[in-house]
XYZ file of C-alpha atoms in Angstrom:
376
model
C -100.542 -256.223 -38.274
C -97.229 -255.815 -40.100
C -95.712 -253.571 -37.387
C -96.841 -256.229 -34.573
C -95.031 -259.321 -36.894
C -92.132 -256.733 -36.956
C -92.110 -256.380 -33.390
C -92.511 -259.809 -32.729
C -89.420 -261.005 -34.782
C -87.393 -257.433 -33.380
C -88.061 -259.613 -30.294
C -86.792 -262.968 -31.471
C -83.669 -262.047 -32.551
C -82.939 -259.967 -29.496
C -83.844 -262.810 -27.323
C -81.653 -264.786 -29.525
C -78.863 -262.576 -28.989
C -78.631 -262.841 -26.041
C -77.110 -266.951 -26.040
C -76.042 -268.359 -29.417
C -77.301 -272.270 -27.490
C -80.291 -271.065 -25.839
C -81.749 -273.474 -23.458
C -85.088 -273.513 -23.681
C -88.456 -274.320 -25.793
C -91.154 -271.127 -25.074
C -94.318 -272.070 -24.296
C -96.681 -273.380 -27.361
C -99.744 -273.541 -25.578
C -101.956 -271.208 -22.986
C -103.056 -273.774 -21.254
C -100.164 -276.025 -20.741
C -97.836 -273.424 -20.886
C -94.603 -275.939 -20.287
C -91.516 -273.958 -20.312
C -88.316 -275.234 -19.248
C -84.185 -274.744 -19.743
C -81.249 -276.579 -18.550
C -77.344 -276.782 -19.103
C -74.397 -276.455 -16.964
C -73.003 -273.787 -16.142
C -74.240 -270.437 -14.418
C -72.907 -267.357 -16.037
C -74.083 -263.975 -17.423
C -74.513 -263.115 -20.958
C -72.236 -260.099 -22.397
C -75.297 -258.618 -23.733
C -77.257 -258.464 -20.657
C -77.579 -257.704 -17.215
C -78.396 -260.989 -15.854
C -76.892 -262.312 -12.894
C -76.950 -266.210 -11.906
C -75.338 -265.556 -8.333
C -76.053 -269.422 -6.977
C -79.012 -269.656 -8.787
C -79.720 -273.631 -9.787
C -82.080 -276.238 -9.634
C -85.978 -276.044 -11.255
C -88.178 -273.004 -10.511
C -91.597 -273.712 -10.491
C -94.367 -271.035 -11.331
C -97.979 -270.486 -12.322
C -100.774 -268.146 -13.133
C -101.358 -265.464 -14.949
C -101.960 -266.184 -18.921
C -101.952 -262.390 -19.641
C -98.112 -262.289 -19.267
C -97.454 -265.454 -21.168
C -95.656 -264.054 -23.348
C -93.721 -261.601 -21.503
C -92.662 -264.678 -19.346
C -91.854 -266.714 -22.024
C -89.277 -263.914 -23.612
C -87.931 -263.172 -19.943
C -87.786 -267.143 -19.512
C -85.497 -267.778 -22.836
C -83.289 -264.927 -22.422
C -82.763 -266.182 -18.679
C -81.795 -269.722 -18.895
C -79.868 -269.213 -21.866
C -77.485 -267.081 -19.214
C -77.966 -269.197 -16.456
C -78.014 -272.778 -17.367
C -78.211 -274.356 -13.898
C -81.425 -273.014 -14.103
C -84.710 -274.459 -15.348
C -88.020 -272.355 -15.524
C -91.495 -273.965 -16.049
C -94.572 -271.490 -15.801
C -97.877 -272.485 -16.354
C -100.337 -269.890 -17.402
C -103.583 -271.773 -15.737
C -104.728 -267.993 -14.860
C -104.349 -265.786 -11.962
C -107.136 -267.813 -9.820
C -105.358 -271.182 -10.175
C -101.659 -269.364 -9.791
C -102.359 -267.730 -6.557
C -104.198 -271.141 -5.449
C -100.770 -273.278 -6.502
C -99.084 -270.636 -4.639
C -101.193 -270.878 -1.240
C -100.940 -274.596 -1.396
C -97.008 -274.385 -1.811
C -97.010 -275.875 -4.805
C -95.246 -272.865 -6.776
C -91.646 -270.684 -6.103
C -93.883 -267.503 -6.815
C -97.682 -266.905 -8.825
C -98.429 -264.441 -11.690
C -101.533 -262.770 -11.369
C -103.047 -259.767 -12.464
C -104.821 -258.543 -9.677
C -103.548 -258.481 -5.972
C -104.115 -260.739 -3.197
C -107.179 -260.552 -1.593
C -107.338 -260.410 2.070
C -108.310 -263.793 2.503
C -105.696 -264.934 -0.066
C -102.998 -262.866 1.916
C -104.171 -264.867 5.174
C -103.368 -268.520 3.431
C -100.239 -267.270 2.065
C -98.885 -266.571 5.220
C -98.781 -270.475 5.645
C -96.053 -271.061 2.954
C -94.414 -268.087 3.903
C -93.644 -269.229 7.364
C -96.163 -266.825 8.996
C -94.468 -264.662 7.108
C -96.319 -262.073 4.251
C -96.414 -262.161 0.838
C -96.089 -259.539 -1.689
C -97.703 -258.308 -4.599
C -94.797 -256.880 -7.489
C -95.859 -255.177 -10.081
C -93.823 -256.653 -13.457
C -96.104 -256.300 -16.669
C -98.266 -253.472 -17.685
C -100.703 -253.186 -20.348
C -103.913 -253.000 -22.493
C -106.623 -255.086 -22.348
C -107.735 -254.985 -26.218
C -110.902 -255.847 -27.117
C -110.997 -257.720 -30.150
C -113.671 -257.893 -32.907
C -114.653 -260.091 -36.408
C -116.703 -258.171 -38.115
C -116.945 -258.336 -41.865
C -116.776 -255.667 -43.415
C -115.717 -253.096 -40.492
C -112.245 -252.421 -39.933
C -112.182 -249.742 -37.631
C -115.232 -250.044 -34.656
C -115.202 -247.275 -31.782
C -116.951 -248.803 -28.621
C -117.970 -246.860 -25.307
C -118.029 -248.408 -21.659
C -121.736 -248.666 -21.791
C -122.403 -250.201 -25.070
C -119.166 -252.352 -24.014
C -120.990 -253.217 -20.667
C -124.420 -253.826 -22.522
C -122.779 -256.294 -25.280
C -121.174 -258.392 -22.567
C -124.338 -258.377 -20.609
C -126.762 -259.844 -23.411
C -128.527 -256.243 -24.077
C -127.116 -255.642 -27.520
C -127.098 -258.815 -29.589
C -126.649 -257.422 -33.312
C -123.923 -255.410 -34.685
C -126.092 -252.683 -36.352
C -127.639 -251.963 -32.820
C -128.490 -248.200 -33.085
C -126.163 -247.901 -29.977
C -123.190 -249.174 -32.148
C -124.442 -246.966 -34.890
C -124.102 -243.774 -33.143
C -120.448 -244.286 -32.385
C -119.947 -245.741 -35.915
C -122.075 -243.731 -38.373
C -119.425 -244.199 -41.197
C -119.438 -248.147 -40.590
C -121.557 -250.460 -42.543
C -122.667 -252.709 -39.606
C -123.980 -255.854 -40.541
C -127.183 -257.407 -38.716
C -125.029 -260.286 -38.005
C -125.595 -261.885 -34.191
C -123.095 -260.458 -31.796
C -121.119 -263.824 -30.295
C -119.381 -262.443 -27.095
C -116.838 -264.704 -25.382
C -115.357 -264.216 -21.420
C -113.214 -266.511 -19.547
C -114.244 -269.892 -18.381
C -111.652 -270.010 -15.904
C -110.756 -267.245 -13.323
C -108.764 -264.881 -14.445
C -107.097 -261.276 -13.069
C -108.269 -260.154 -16.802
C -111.354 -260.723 -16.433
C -111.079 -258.995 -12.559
C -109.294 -255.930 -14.265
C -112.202 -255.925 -17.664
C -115.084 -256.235 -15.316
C -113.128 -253.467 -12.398
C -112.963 -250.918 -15.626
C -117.051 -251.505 -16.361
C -117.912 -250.603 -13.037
C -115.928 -247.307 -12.438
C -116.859 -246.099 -16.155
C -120.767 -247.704 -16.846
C -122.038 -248.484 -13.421
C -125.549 -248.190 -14.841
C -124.840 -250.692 -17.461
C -122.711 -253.177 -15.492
C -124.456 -254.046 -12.022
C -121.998 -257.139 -11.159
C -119.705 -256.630 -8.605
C -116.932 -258.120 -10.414
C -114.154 -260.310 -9.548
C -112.132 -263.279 -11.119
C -114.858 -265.643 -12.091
C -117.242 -264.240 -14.487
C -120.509 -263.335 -13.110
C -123.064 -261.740 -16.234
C -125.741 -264.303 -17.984
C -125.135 -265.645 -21.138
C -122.642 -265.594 -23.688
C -120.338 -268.259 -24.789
C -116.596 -268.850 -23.064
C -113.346 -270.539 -23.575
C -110.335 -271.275 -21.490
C -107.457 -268.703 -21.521
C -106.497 -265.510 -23.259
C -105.409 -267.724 -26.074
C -108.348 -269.237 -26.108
C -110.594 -266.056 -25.932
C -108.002 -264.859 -29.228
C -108.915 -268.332 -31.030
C -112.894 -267.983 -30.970
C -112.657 -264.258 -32.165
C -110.700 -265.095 -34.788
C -112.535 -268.349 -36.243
C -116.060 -266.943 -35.158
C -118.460 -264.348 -37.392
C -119.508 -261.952 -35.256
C -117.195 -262.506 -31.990
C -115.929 -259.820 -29.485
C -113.873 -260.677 -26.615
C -111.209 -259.432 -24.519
C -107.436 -260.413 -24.003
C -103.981 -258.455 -23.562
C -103.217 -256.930 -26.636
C -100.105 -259.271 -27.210
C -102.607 -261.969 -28.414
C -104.667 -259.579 -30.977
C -102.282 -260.449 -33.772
C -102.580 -262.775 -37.071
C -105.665 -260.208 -38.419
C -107.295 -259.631 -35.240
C -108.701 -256.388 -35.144
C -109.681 -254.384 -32.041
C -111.965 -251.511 -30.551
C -111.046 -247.844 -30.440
C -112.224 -246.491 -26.896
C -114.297 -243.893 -26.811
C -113.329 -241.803 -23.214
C -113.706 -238.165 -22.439
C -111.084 -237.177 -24.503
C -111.636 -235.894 -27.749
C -110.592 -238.252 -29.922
C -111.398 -242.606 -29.645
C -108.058 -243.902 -28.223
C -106.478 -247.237 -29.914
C -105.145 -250.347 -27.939
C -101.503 -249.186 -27.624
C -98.329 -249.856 -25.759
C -97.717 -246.422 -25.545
C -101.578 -245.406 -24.830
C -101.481 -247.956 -22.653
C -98.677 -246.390 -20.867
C -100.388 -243.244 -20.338
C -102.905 -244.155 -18.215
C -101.166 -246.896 -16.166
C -98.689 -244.262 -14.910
C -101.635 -242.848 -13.146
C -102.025 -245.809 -10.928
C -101.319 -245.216 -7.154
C -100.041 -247.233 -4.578
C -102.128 -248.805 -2.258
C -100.430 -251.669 -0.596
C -98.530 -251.193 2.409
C -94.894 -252.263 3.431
C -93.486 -253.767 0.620
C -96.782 -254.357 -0.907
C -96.887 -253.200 -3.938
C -100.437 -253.182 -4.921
C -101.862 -250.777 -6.958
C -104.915 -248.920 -7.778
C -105.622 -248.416 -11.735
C -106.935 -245.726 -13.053
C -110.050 -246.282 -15.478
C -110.834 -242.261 -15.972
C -107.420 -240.828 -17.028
C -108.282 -237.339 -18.562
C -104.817 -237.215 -20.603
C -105.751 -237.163 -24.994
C -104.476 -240.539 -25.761
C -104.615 -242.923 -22.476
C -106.099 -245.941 -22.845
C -107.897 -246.481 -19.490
C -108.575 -250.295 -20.472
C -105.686 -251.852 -18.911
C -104.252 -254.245 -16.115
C -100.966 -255.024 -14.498
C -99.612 -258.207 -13.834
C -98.027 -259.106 -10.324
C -95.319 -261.663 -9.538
C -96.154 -262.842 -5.639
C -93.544 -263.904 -3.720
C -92.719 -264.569 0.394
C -91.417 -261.447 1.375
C -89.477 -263.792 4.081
C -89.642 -267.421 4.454
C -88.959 -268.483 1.080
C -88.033 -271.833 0.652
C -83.939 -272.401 0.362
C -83.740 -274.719 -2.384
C -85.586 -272.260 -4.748
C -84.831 -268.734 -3.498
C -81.485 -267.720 -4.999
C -83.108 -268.506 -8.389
C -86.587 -266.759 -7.736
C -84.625 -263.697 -6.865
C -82.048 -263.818 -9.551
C -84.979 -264.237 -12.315
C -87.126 -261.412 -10.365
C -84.396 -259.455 -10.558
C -83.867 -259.732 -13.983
C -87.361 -258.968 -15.063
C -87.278 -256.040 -12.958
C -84.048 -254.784 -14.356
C -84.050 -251.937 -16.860
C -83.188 -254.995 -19.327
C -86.084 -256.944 -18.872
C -88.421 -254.265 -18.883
C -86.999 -253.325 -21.783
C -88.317 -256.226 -23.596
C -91.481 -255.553 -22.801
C -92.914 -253.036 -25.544
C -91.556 -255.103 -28.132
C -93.894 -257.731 -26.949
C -96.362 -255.589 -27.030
C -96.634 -254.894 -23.512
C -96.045 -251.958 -20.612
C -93.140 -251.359 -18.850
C -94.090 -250.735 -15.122
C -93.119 -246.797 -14.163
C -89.911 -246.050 -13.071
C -91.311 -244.698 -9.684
C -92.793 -248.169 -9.023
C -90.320 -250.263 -10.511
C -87.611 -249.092 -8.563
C -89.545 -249.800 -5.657
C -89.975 -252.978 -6.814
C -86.224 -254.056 -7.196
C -85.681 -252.586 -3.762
C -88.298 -255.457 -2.213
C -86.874 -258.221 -4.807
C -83.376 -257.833 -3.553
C -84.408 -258.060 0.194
C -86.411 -261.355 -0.357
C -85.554 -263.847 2.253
């Protein structure tokens, strides 16, 4: 935990460096998520790559929770370049973002799984018949995090994983949990595992890594709104972090940037030889695996959850930024392409590991820029 509070204070005072009068407040809150920065002037910082162009006015934006913080980094280092610029993203979760964004509520949505086909259709309406894309922006684990007393390092597999979330182990000194932890002393305490209440692209990517590893143990077929009996829930990835933290016996999952303050997390038992941690750089491993599958400038991808590499953490997600390809509305699309262009740059994905997050490939990412700086 001291490394992460080192990382996340490497990360304040680079954001700070960038503007000695930065403009904005980061979002306190998951759920409100109200992020905003003004001024007066639009005009790069010397230590960064930002570019205002004729970016002004108020972007609006919602979605995703798992890239909160990512956003909220990007968001302070680019207002307090360009201050005719003011941000505000809401992390209601990828369901509600990519609903916003149909409805034309929103500049562009966060979410961390791709449109669906049926989603694509209704964007089409705010895009002027025109289609929208998925970009890749934010890579990373999905941790799963534990409070056990007593237990400070837990190795879980996909099926016991997929038989704790689905109500068939409901103590921690299960003989399943046993096996993979014959060093541990497990306590008989009553397993308390928390998923989403709202819909969420984590839950989409959790539930997506269930059925490709323990198909025998997880029967649901998955999605953004969580289908398995039982359990308890809470709103968020925040929120998910909270209840682990306050509640004996709790397991849930949530991007690894919100396992901090003593949270501890599950080792992943895979293929490989050796349990693999919730990393940035394990993380990394497997995500570089991922294929393309959209088409165009679609930029969807398939994950993959079997990566055979020692050390990949299979447990992961990406986060996409959806935007109009064309047909973007003129009063907000210099400054959705100047701030999509920043988070895209080698800059802004820079800041990414320090939050505790993946930087997307450089094979996709480039691909990436190429659709960003063509957005009409």
């Amino acid at each position: 935990m001291k490394l992460q509070r080192m990382n996340r204070r490497a990360l304040t005072l680079g954001a700070l460096a960038v503007s000695g009068a930065l403009a904005l407040t980061a979002c306190g809150s998951d759920d409100t998520g109200n992020t905003t920065g003004g001024g007066s002037s639009a005009s790069a910082s010397n230590n960064s790559a930002i570019k205002c162009d004729d970016a002004k006015g108020q972007l609006q934006a919602s979605g995703s929770s798992a890239q909160k913080n990512a956003i909220d980094a990007w968001v302070k280092a680019f207002t307090a370049a360009c201050k005719n610029v003011q941000i505000n993203y809401n992390p209601t979760g990828s369901g509600a973002g990519v609903t916003a964004f149909t409805q034309g509520q929103t500049a562009f949505a966060g979410s961390d799984s791709p449109l669906k086909p049926e989603e694509a259709t209704a964007a089409k309406k705010v895009c002027n018949n025109n289609a929208a894309v998925d970009l890749p922006m934010v890579g990373g684990p999905i941790a799963l995090g534990y409070n056990v007393d007593g237990v400070d390092n837990l190795v879980l597999d996909a099926a016991t994983i997929g038989k704790i979330f689905d109500g068939k182990i409901t103590t921690w000194d299960d003989a399943a949990i046993k096996k993979l932890n014959p060093d541990a002393k497990l306590p008989s305490t009553k397993i308390q595992a928390f998923h989403r209440s709202d819909e969420s692209g984590t839950t989409d990517n959790f539930t997506k890594y269930l059925k490709a590893t323990a198909p025998s143990d997880w029967k649901y077929s998955g999605g953004k709104a969580w289908q398995a009996k039982g359990g308890q829930s809470a709103q968020g990835s925040s929120g998910l972090a909270q209840q682990v933290k306050q509640t004996p016996g709790a397991i849930s999952y949530f991007e690894l940037s919100y396992a901090a303050d003593g949270i501890k997390t599950v080792d992943l038992k895979t293929d490989a030889a050796t349990p693999v941690k919730a990393s940035v750089e394990n993380a990394t491993k497997a995500i570089s695996t991922a294929k393309v599958v959209g088409t165009g400038n679609d930029l969807a991808l398939e994950l993959n959850y079997k990566p055979t590499a020692e050390g990949a953490y299979p447990l992961t997600l990406v986060t996409y930024e959806i935007v109009c390809e064309k047909g973007n509305k003129a009063d907000t699309l210099a400054a959705t392409k100047a701030f999509l262009t920043y988070i895209a740059s080698e800059d802004g994905q820079n800041q990414l590991t320090a939050a505790q997050y993946a930087p997307i490939p450089a094979e996709i990412i480039t691909k990436v820029r190429s659709t960003v700086s063509n957005l009409s």
